[in-house]
Coordinates of C-alpha atoms and ligand atoms in Angstrom, one line a residue:
X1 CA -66.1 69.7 50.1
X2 CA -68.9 72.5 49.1
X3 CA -70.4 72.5 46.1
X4 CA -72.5 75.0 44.7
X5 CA -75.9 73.8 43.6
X6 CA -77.8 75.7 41.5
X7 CA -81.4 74.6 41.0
X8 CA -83.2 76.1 37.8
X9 CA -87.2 75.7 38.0
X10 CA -88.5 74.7 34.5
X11 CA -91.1 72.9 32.6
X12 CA -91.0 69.2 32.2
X13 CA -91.7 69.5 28.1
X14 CA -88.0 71.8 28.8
X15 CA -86.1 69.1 30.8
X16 CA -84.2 67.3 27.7
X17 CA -83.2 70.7 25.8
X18 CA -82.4 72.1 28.9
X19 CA -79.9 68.9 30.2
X20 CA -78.5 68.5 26.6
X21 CA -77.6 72.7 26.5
X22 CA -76.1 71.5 30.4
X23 CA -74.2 68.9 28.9
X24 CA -73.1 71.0 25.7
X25 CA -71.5 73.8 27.8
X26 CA -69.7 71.3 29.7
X27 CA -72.0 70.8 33.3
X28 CA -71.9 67.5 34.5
X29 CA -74.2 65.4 36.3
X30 CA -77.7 66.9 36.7
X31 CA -80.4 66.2 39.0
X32 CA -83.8 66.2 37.5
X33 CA -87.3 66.6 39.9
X34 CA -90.6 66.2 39.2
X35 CA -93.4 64.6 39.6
X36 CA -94.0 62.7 36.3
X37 CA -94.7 59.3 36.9
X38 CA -92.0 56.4 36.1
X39 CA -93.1 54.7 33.2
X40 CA -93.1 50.8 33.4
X41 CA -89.6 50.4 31.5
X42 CA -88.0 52.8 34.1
X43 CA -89.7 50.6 37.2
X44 CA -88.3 47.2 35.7
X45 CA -84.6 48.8 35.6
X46 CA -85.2 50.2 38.8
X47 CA -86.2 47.3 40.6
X48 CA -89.4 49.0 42.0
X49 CA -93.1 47.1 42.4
X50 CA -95.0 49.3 44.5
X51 CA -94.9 53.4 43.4
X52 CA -95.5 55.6 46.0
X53 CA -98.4 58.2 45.2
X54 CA -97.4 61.2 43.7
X55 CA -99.1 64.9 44.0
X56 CA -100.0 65.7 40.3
X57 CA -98.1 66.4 37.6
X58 CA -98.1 70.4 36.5
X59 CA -95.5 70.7 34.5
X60 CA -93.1 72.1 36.4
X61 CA -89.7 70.8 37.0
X62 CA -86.4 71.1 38.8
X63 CA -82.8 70.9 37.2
X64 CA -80.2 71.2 39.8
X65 CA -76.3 71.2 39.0
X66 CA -73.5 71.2 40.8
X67 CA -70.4 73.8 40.4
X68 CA -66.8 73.7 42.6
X69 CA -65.8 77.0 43.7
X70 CA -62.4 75.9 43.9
X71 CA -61.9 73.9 40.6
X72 CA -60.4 75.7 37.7
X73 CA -64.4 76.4 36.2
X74 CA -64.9 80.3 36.7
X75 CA -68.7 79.9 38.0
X76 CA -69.8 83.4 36.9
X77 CA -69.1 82.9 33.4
X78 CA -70.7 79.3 33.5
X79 CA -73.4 81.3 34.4
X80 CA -73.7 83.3 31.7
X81 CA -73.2 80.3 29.6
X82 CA -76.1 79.0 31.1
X83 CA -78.5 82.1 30.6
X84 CA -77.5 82.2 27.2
X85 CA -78.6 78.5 26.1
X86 CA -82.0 79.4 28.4
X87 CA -82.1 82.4 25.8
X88 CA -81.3 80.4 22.8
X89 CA -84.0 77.6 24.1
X90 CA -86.9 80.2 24.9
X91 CA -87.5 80.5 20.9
X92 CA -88.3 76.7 21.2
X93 CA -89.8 75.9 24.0
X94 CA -91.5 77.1 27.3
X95 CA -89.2 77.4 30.0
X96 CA -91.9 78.1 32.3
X97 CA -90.3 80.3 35.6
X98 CA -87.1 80.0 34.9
X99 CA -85.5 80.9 37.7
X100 CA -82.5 79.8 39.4
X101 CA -81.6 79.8 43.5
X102 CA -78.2 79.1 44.1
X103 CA -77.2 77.1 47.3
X104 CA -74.5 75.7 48.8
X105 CA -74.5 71.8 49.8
X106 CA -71.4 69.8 51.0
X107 CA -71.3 66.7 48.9
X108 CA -72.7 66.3 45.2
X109 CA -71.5 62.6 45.4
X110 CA -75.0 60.7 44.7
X111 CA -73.5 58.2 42.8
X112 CA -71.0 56.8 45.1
X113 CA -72.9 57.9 48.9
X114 CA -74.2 54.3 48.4
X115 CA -71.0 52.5 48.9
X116 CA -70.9 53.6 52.9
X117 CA -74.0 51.3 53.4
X118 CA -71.8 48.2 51.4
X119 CA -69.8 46.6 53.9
X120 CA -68.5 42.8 53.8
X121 CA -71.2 40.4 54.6
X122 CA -72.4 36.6 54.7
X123 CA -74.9 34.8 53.2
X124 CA -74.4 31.5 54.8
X125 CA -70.4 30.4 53.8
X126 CA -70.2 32.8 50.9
X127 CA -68.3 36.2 51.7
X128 CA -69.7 39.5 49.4
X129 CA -67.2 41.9 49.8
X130 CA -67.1 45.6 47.7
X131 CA -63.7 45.4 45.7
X132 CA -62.6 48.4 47.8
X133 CA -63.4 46.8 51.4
X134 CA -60.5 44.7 52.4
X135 CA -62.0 40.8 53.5
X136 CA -62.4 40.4 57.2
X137 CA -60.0 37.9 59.4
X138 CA -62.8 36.1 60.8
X139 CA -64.5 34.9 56.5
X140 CA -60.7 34.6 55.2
X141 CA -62.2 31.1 54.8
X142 CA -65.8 31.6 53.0
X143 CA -66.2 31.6 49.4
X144 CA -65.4 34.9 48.2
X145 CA -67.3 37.4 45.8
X146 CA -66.0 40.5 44.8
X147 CA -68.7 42.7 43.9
X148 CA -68.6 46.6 42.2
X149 CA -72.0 47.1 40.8
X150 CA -71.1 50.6 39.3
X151 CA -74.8 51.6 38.4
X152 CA -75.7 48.3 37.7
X153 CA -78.1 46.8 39.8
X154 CA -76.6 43.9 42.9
X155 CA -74.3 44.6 45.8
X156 CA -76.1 41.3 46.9
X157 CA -77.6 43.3 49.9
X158 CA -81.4 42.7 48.6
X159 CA -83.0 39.9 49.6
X160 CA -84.0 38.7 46.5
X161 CA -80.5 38.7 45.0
X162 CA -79.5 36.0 48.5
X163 CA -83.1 34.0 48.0
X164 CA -81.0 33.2 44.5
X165 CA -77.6 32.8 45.6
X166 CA -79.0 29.8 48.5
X167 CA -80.9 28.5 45.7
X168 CA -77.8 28.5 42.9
X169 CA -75.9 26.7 45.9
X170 CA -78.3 24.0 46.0
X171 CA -78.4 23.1 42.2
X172 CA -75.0 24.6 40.6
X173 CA -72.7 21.5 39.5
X174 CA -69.9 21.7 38.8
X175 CA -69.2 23.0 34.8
X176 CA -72.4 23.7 34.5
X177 CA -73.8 26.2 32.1
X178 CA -76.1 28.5 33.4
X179 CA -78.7 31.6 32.2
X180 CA -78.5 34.6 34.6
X181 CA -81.6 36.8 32.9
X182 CA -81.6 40.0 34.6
X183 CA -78.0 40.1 35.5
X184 CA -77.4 43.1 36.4
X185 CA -73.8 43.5 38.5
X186 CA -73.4 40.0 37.3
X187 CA -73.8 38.4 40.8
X188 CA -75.5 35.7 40.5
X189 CA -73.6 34.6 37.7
X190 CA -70.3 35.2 39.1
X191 CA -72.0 32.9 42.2
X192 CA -72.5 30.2 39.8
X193 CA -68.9 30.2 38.7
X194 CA -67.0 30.7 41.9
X195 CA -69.4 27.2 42.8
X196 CA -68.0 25.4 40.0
X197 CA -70.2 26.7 36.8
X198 CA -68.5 26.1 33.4
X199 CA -70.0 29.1 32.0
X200 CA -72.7 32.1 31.9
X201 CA -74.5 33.8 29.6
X202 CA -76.7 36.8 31.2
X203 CA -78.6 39.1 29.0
X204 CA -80.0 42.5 30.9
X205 CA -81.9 46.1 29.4
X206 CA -79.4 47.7 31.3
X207 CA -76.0 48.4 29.3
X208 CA -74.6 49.3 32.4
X209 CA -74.9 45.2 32.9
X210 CA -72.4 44.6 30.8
X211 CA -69.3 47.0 31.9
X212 CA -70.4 45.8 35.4
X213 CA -70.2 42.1 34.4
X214 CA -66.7 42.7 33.2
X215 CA -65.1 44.5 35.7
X216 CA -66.7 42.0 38.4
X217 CA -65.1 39.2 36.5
X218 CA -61.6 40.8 36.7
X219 CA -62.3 41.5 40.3
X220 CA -63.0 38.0 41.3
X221 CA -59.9 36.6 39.1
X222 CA -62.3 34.7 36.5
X223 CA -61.4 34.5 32.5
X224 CA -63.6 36.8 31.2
X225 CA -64.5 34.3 28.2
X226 CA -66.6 32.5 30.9
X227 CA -69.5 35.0 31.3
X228 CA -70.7 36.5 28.6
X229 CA -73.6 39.5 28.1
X230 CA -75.9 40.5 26.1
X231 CA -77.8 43.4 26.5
X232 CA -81.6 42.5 25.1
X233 CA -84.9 41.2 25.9
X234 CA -85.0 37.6 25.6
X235 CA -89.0 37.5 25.9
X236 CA -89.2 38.8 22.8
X237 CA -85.9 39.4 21.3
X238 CA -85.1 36.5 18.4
X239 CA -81.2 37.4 18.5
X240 CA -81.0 37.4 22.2
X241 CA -83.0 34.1 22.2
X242 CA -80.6 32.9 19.2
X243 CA -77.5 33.8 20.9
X244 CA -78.5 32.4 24.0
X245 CA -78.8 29.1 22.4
X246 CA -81.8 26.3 22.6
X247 CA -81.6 23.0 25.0
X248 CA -78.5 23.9 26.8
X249 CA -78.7 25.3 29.8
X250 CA -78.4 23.3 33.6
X251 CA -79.3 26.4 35.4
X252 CA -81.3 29.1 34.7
X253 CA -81.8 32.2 37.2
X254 CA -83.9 35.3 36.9
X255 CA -84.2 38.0 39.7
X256 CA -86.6 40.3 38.1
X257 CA -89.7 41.7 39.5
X258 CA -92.9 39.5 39.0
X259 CA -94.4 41.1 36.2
X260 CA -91.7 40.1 33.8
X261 CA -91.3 36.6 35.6
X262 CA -94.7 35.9 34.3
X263 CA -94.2 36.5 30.6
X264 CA -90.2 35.1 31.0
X265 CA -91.5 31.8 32.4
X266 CA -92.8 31.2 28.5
X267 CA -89.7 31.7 26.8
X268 CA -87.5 29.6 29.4
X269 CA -88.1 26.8 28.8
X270 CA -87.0 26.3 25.2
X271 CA -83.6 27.0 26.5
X272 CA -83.1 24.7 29.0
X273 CA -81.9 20.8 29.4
X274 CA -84.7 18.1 30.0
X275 CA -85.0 18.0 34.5
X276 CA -83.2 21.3 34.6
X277 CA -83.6 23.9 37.0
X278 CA -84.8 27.4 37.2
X279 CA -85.0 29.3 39.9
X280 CA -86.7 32.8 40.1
X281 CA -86.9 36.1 42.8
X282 CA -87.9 39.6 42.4
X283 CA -91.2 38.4 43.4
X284 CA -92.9 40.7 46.1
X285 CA -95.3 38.4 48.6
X286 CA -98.3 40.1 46.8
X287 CA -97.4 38.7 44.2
X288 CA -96.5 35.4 44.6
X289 CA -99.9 33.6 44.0
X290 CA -100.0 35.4 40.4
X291 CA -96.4 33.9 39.6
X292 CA -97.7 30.4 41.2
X293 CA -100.3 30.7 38.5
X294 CA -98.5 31.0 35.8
X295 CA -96.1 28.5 36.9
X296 CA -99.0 25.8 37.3
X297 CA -100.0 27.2 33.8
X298 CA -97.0 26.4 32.1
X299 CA -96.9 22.5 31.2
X300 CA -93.0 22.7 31.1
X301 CA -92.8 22.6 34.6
X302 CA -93.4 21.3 37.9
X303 CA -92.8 23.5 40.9
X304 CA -89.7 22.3 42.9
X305 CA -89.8 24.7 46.1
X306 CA -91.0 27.8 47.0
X307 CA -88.5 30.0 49.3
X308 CA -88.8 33.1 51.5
X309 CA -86.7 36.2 53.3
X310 CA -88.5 38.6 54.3
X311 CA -91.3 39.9 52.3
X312 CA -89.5 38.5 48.8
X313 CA -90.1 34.8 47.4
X314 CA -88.8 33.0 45.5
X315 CA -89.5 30.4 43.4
X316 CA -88.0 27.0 41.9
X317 CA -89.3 25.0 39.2
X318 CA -87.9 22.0 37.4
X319 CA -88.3 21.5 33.3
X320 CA -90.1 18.0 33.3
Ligands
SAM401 C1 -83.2 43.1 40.6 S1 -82.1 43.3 39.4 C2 -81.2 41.8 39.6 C3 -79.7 42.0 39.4 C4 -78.9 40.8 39.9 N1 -79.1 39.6 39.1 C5 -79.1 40.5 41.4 O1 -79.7 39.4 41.6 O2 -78.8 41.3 42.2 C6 -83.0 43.0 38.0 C7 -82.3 43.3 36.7 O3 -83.1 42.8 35.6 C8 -83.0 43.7 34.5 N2 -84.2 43.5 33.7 C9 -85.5 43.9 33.9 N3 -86.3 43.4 32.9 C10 -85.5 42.6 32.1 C11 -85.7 41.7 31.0 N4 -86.9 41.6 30.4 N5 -84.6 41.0 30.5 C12 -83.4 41.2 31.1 N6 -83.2 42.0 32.1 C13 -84.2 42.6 32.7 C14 -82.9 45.1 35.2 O4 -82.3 46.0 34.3 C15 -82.0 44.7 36.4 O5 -80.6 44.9 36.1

C-alpha cells in the first residue's frame, strides 16, 4: 500500500508540542529524527552498549507522519489542521524552518516489518516459535515457546537472551521459583516454566513488559497467576524489592546490559535461597572483566561458570 509521508523540519525544543498537536488532531504514529544523543535510561530500554557517533546536535529536527490516500481521512484538510496547530504553536515556541515535503513511500509499517526476520528456530531441544508462525514438522517434538514480544524486548533471537535460556536449562528444577529482572517479552521466564518452574516474578522499566508477559503466557497455555510483573527498579526500588520478597528465590536471571549488572549484583543477593543460582547476560565481551570484578567483589558469591556466543557472555554465580 502507499502512504503519504509528510516530513515537517523543526526544532528539537518543538518536537513534544509539535507530536502532542499530531496526536490531538488525530495523526497517528510519528517518526521523530535528530541527532540528540540517547540519554542512558533510553540505552538500557533499548538494549544498546556501544553508540555510534553522531554529527552534532543543531537543533533541528524531523517529524514525519504518515497519511492513506485511500482511507476515509480527507488529507487536504488534515493539512490545514496541521498548519493551524503550527500557527497556534509559533506564539510558543520556535519552529525553526518549518517546512514540510510530502512523499510517497509504500509501507509505514515500522512496528511490525520486524516480524519477517522472526521465523521458528532452536536453541538446542527448545522450539521459539512467533505465535503467528505455525511449528515446523521436523521440532513437533522440542519444547515449545510461543513468543510475541509486541514492543517489548525478546524474540529470543539475541544471543544473550539463548546464553540464558542454556543456562536456565541447566539449573531450573522442577517448581522452582525464579527472578527474571529485566524481563522484557517474558522469555526467559516463560523458559523456566515450560522446564518445570513453580513460579516467576519479573520486574522490568518497560510497561510494555507487562502486556507482553501476559499475552505470552496465554500464548504458551500457562495460568497467568504463575508469572507475575512488576514494572520498577529493583536496585533501588523498596516496593519492588518488598514485593519481590527476601530469601526465596532458586533462580534468579537478569539479561540486562553490564552497566546495570554491576549495581544489580548488590541487591540480588538478599533475595535469593542459601547455594542458589544466578545467572546473568547482556554483557558485551568488553565488558566482561568489569562484571568479573564486581562479581569477585561481592562476598555473596562465588563464580560458577562463565559462558560465551558470539561476542555476549554470560555469567553464572552461586549465593555461598
Ligand atoms: C535485553 S532485554 C532482555 C529481555 C528478555 N529478558 C530477554 O532475555 O530477551 C533487557 C530488559 O531489561 C530492562 N531493564 C533495563 N534496566 C532494568 C532494570 N534496572 N530493572 C529491570 N529491567 C531493566 C529493559 O527494559 C529490557 O526490557
Amino acid at each position: 500500500m502507499k502512504w503519504k509521508k509528510f516530513t515537517l523540519t523543526t526544532t528539537t525544543e518543538a518536537v513534544d508540542l509539535v507530536s502532542s498537536m499530531f496526536d490531538e488532531i488525530g495523526i497517528e504514529g510519528i517518526e521523530i529524527e535528530d541527532n540528540i544523543p540517547l540519554t542512558e535510561a533510553e540505552t538500557k530500554g533499548m538494549f544498546i552498549d556501544i553508540l555510534p557517533e553522531l554529527p552534532p546536535d543543531e537543533g533541528v529536527a524531523r517529524v514525519s507522519f504518515y497519511l492513506d490516500p485511500d482511507s476515509d481521512t480527507n488529507i487536504e484538510e488534515m493539512l490545514i489542521k496541521v498548519e493551524e496547530g503550527l500557527d497556534e504553536l509559533s506564539m510558543f515556541t520556535d519552529l525553526g524552518a518549518r517546512t514540510i515535503e510530502t512523499s510517497e513511500t509504500e509501507d509505514k509499517d515500522w512496528i511490525n516489518n520486524w516480524k519477517q526476520y522472526f521465523k521458528p528456530f532452536t536453541v538446542d531441544d527448545i522450539l521459539i516459535k512467533p505465535t503467528w508462525e505455525e511449528i515446523p514438522e521436523e521440532h513437533k517434538e522440542k519444547l515449545l515457546i510461543e513468543i510475541d514480544p509486541g514492543t517489548a524486548f525478546g524474540t529470543g533471537q539475541h544471543e544473550t537472551t539463548q546464553l540464558c535460556i542454556r543456562q536456565l536449562k541447566k539449573y531450573v528444577k522442577p517448581g522452582d521459583l525464579v527472578l527474571d529482572v529485566g524481563t522484557g517479552s517474558g522469555i526467559l521466564g516463560i523458559t523456566a516454566l515450560k522446564l518445570g518452574a513453580g513460579e516467576v516474578f519479573g520486574t522490568d522499566l518497560d510497561e510494555n513488559a507487562i502486556t507482553a508477559v501476559m499475552e505470552n503466557m496465554e500464548s504458551n497455555h500457562i495460568d497467568p497467576e504463575k508469572f507475575k510483573v512488576l514494572k520498577g527498579n529493583i536496585i533501588d526500588d523498596k516496593e519492588v524489592k518488598e514485593a519481590a520478597g527476601f530469601e526465596k528465590y532458586d533462580v534468579v536471571v537478569a539479561n540486562i546490559l553490564a552497566d546495570v549488572i554491576i549495581p544489580l549484583q548488590k541487591e540480588i543477593p538478599v533475595h535469593m535461597k542459601k547455594g542458589t543460582v544466578f545467572i546473568t547476560s547482556g554483557i558485551i565481551n568488553m565488558k566482561e572483566e568489569a562484571v568479573k570484578q564486581a562479581f569477585a567483589a561481592n562476598d555473596a558469591f562465588e563464580l560458577v561458570e562463565i559462558t560465551y556466543q558470539g561476542e555476549w557472555v554470560s555469567v553464572t554465580v552461586r549465593k555461598k
